[in-house]
Coordinates of C-alpha atoms in Angstrom, one line a residue:
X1 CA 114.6 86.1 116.4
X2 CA 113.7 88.2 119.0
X3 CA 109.9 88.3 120.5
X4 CA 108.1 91.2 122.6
X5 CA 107.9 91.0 126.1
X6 CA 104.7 91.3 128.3
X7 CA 105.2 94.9 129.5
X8 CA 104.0 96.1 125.8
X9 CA 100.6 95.0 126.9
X10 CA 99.9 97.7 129.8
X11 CA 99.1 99.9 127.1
X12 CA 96.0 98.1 126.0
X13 CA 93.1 99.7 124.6
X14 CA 89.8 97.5 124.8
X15 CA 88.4 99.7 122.4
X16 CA 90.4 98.8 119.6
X17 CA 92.6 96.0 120.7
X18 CA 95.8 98.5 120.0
X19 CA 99.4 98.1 121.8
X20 CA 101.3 100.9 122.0
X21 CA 104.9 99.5 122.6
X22 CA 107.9 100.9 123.4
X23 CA 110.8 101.3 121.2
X24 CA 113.0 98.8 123.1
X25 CA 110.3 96.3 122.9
X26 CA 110.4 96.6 119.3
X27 CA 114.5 96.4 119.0
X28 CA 114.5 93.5 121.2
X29 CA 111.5 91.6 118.8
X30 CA 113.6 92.9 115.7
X31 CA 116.6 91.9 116.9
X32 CA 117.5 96.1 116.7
X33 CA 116.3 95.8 113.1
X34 CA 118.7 93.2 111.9
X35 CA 119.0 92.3 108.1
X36 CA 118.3 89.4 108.7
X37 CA 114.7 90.4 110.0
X38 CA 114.1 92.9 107.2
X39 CA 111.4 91.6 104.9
X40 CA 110.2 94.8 102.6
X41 CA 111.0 98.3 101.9
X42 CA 109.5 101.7 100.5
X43 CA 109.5 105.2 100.4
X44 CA 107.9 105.4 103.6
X45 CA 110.9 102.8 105.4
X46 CA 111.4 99.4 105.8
X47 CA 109.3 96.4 107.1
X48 CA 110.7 94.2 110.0
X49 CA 109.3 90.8 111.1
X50 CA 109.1 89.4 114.8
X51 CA 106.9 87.6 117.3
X52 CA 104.5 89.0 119.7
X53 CA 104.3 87.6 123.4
X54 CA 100.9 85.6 122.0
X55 CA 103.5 83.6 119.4
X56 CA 101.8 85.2 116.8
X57 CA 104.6 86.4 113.8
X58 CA 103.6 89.9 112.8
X59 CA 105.2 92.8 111.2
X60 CA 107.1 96.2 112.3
X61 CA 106.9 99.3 109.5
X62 CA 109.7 101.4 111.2
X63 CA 108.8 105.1 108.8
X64 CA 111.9 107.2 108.3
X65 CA 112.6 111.1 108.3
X66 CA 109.9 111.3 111.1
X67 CA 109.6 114.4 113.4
X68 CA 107.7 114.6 117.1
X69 CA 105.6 117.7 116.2
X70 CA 103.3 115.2 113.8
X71 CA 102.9 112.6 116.6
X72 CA 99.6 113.6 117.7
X73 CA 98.2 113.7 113.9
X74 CA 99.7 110.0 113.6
X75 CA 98.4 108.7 116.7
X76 CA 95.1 109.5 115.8
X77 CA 94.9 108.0 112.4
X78 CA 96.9 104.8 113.5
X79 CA 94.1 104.9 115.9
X80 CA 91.4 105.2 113.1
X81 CA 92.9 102.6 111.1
X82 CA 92.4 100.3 113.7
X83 CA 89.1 100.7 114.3
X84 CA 88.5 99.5 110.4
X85 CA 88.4 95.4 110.4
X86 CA 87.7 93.7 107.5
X87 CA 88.7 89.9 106.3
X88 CA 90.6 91.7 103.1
X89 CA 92.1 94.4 105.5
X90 CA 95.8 93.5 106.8
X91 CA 94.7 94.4 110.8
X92 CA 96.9 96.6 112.9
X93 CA 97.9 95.7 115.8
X94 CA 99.9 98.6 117.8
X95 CA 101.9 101.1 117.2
X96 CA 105.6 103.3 118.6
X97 CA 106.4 106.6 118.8
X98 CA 109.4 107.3 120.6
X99 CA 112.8 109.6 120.6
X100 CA 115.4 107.0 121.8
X101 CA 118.4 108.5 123.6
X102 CA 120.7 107.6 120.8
X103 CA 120.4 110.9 118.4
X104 CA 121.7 108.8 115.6
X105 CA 118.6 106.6 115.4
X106 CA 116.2 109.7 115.4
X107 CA 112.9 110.2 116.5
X108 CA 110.7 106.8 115.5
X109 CA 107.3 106.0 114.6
X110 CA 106.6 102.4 113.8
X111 CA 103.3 100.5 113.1
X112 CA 103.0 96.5 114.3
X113 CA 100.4 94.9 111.4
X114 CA 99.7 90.7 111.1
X115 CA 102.7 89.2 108.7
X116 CA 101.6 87.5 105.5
X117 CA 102.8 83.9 105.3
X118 CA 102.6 84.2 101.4
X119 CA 103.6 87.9 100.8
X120 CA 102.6 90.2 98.4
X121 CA 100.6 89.8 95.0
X122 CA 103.3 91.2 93.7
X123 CA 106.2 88.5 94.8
X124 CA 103.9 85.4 93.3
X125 CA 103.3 87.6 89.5
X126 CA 106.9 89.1 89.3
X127 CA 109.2 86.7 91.5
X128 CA 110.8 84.3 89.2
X129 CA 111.1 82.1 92.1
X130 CA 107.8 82.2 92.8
X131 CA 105.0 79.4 91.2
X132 CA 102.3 81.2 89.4
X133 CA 99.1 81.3 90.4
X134 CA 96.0 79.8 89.5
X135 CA 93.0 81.6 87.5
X136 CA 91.0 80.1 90.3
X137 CA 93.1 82.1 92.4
X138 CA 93.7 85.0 90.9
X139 CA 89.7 85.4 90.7
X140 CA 89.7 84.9 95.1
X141 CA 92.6 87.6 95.2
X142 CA 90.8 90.3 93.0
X143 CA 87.4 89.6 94.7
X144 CA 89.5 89.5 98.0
X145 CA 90.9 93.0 97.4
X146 CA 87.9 94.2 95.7
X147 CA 85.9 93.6 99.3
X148 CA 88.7 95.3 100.9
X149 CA 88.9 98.3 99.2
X150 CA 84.8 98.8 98.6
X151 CA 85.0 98.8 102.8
X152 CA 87.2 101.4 102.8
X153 CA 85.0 103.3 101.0
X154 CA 81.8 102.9 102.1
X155 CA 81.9 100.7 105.4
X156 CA 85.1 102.7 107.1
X157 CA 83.0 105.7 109.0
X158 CA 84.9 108.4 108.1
X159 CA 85.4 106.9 104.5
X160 CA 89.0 106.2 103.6
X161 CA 90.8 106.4 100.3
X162 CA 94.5 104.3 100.2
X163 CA 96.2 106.3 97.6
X164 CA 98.6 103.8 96.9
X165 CA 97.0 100.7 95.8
X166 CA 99.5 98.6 93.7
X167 CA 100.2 94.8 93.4
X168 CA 103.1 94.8 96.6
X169 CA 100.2 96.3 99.2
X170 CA 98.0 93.5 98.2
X171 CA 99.2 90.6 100.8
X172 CA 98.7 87.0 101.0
X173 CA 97.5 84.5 104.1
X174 CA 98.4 81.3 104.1
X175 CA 95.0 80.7 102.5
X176 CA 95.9 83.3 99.9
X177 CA 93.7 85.3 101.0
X178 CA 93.7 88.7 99.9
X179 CA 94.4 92.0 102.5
X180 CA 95.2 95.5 101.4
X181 CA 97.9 96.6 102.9
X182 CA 99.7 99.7 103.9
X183 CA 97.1 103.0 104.9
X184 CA 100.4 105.0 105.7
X185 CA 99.4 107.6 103.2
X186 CA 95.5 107.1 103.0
X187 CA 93.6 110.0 103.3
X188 CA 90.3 110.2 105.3
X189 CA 87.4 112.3 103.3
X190 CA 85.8 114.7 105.1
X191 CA 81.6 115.1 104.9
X192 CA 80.3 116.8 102.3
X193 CA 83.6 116.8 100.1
X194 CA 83.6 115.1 96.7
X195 CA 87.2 115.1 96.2
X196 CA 90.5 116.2 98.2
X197 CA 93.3 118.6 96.9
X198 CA 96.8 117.0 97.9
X199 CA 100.2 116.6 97.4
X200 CA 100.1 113.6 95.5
X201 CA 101.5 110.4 96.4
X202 CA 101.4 107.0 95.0
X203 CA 103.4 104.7 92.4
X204 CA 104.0 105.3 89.0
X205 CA 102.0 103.7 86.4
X206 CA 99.3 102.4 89.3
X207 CA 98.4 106.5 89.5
X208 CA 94.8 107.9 88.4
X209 CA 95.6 110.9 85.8
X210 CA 93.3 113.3 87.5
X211 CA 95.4 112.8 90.5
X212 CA 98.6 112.6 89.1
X213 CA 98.1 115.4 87.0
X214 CA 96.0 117.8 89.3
X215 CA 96.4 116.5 92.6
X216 CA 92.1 115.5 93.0
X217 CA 91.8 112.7 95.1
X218 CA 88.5 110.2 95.3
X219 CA 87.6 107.1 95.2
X220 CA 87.8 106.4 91.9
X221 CA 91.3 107.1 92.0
X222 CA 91.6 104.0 94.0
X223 CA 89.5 102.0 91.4
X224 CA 91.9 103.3 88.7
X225 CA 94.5 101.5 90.4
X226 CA 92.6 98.7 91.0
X227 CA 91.8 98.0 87.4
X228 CA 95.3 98.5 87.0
X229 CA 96.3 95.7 89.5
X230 CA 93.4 93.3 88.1
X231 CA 95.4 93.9 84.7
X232 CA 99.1 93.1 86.3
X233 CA 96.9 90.0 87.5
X234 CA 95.5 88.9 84.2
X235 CA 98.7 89.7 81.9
X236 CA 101.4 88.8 83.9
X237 CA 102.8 92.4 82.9
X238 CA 103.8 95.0 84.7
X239 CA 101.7 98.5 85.0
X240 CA 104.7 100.9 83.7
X241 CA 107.6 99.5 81.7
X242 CA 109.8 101.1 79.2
X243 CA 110.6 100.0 75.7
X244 CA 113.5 99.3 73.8
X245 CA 114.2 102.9 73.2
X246 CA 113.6 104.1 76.7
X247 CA 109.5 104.9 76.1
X248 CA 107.0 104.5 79.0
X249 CA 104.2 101.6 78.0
X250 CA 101.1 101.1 80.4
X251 CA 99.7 98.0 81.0
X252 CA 96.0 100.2 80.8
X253 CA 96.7 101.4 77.3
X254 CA 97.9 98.0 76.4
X255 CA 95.1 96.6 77.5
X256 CA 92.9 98.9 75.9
X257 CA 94.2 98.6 72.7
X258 CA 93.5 94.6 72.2
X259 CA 90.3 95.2 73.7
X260 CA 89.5 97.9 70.9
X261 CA 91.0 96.2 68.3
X262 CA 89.1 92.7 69.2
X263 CA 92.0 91.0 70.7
X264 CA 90.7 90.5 74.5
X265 CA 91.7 87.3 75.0
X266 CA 95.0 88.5 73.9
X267 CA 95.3 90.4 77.5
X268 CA 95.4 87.0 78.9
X269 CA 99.1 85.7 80.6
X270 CA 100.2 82.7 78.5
X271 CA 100.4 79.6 80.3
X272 CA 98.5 80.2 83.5
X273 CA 97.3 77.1 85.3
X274 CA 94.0 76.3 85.8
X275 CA 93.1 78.9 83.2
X276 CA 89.0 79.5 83.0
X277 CA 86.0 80.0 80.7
X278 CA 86.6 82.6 77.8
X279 CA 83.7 84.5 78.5
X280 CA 84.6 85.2 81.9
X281 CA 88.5 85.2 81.4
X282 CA 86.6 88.3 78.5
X283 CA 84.5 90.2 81.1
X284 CA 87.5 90.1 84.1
X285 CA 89.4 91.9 81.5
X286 CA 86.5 94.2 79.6
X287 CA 86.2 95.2 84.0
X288 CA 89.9 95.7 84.5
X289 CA 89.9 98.0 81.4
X290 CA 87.0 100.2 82.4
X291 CA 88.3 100.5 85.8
X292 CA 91.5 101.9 84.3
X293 CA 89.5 103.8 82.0
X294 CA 91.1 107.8 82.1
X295 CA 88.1 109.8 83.1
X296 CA 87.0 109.1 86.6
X297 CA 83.3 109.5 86.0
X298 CA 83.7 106.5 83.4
X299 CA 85.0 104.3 86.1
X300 CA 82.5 102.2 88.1
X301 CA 82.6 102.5 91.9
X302 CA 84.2 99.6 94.1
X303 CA 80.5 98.3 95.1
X304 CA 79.4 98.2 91.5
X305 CA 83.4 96.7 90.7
X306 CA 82.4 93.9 93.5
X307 CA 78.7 93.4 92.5
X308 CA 80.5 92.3 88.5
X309 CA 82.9 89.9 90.0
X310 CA 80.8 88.2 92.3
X311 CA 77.5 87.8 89.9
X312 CA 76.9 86.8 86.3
X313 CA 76.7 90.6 85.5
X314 CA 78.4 91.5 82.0
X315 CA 80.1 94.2 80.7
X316 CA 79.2 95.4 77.1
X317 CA 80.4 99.1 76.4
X318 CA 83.1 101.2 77.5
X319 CA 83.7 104.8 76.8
X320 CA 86.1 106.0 74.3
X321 CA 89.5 106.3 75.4
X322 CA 90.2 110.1 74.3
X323 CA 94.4 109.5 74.6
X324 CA 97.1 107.0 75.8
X325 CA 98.1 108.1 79.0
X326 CA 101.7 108.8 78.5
X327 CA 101.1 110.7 75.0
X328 CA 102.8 113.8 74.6
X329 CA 101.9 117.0 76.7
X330 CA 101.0 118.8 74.0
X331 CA 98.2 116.0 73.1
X332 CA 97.0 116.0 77.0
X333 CA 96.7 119.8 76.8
X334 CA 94.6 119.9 74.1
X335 CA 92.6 116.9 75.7
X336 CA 91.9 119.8 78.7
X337 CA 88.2 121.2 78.6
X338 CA 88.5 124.6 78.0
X339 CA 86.1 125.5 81.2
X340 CA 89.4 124.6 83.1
X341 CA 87.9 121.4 84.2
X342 CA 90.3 119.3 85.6
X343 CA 88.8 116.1 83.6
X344 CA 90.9 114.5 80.7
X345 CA 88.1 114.7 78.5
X346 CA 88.2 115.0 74.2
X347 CA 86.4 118.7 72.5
X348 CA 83.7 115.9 71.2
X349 CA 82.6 114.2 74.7
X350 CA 83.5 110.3 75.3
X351 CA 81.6 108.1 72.5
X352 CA 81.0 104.8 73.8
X353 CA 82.6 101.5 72.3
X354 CA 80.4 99.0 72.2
X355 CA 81.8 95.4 72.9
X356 CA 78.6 93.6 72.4
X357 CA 75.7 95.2 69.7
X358 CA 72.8 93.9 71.6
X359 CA 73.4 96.9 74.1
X360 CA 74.6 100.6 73.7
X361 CA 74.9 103.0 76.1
X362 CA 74.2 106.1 74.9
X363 CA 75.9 109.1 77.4
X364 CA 78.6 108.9 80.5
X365 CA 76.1 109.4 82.8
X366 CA 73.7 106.3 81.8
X367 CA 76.8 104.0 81.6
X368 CA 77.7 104.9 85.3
X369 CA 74.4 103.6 86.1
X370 CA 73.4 101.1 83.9
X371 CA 75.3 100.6 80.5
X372 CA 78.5 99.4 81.9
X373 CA 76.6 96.2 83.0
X374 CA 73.1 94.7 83.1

């Protein structure tokens, strides 16, 4: 495997401690992008593994169907990115944006980020090759990517939502550590805005329904697919499959169903090692569900989501789901406020299930604050 020469390094920026490299620097570390270095791909391209000068293994994203004329617009975010460290955020560590001479390799941008010894969450719950993990693991990697995330929100100055949260852009030290991965299509919220209009982008079944459905963008659309992800975690399902006779099934409605029906324990993967307590194996899931919960206002923020996992905080009541998310369109249409509010919301308001009847809340707006948890 090939490894990046010193020269990479006279574009050094104290500031941020970000490389811009060139594009032959990058082929020779890639070996020019052979198979054999290709470790990942997406939408957005494929991922590439090689060595920087320091020994240290990293990772090349090499995007595809790029243009020059958005080269300043990416230079500045991959500079923004950069500036936002966190323990649970995969660092970046340079960056390439070049128009070889070759017009059949097209103009490049490529992003250089640390390399995971033990991959993605999603390789460890879906890869039959893979050992499965631990409860006392899985508890480190959702509190892990909890952290990350609730940084993004509040700690990166301007505040940044990921858009695209899902089990694969949840990677793995060699401590199995958890880092979010992946801000190619994070948005950055402007001051004063409560939510951003745009096209929407994201994975199927991981996908908040006021985004998917209207294109409006917050943070809560992250936590949506965080409870999501915390579900994959505790189920050992996937968040979309399809049934026998080709129908969509969510992990969240799932979920919700057991939960509803008494059944919580029932979310629980069979078999995992190490498995914990009931009561808390009870309240990871009872968080996972009202995370995923279809209304964003019902859905705590990441901060309150980190302040339940890492304390003895309970959950006991979740609002009424009004529909399954992949009901008919008819059904969603009629679950439409007629104000034109882009809310999934029912004509009679959320009512609120109570899982435990020592506590009720009694409206959407107290549970935000308080009657989610004590």
């Amino acid at each position: 495997m090939g490894s990046l020469g010193g020269s990479g390094l006279a574009s050094f920026s104290e500031s941020t401690h970000l490389v811009k490299f060139t594009f032959d620097e990058i082929k020779e570390a890639t070996r020019n992008f052979s198979r054999d270095n290709m470790i990942g791909k997406g939408g957005y391209g494929n991922v590439y593994k090689g060595y920087l000068p320091d020994g240290s293994e990293v990772a090349f994203k090499r995007f595809k169907n790029c243009s020059a004329a958005g080269d300043a617009n990416f230079t500045h975010e991959v500079e923004v990115i950069a500036s936002v460290r966190h323990v649970n955020l995969v660092a970046l560590r340079g960056y390439c944006t070049a128009t070889p001479t070759t017009p059949l390799e097209g103009h490049q941008r490529i992003i250089v980020c640390d390399l995971m010894k033990n991959g993605s969450l999603h390789d460890h719950l879906f890869d039959s090759m893979e050992r499965r993990l631990s409860w006392p693991l899985r508890q480190k990697i959702a509190l892990g990517t909890a952290r990350g995330l609730a940084y993004l929100h509040y700690g990166a100055q301007p505040a940044i939502i990921h858009r695209d949260i899902k089990a694969s852009n949840i990677l793995l030290d060699e401590k199995f550590e958890a880092k979010v991965a992946d801000f190619g299509l994070a948005k950055f919220t402007p001051e004063g805005m409560t939510h951003l209009s745009t096209r929407v982008a994201g994975t199927k079944g991981y996908v908040a329904p006021e985004y998917a459905l209207y294109g409006q963008l917050t943070e809560r659309s992250d936590v949506y697919s965080f409870g999501v992800v915390l579900l994959e975690m505790l189920s050992g399902k996937k968040a979309l499959t399809m049934s026998d006779d080709n129908q969509p099934s969510l992990v969240a409605d799932w979920a919700w169903s057991l939960v509803r029906n008494g059944k919580t324990l029932d979310v629980i993967e069979d078999g995992m090692p190490e498995l914990g307590p009931p009561e808390v194996l009870e309240k990871y899931v009872l968080i996972a569900v009202l995370c995923s919960h279809p209304e964003l206002l019902c859905r705590p923020s990441m901060d309150q989501v980190v302040k339940m996992l890492e304390t003895d905080i309970s959950v006991h009541s979740i609002p009424e789901r009004p529909i399954p998310l992949v009901a008919p369109i008819s059904d969603i249409e009629k679950s439409i406020s007629s104000n034109g509010s882009s809310q999934l919301s029912s004509s009679a308001g959320y009512r609120t299930f109570t899982y435990e009847s020592s506590h009720h809340s009694t409206s959407k707006e107290e549970g935000i604050s308080s009657g989610f948890f004590e």
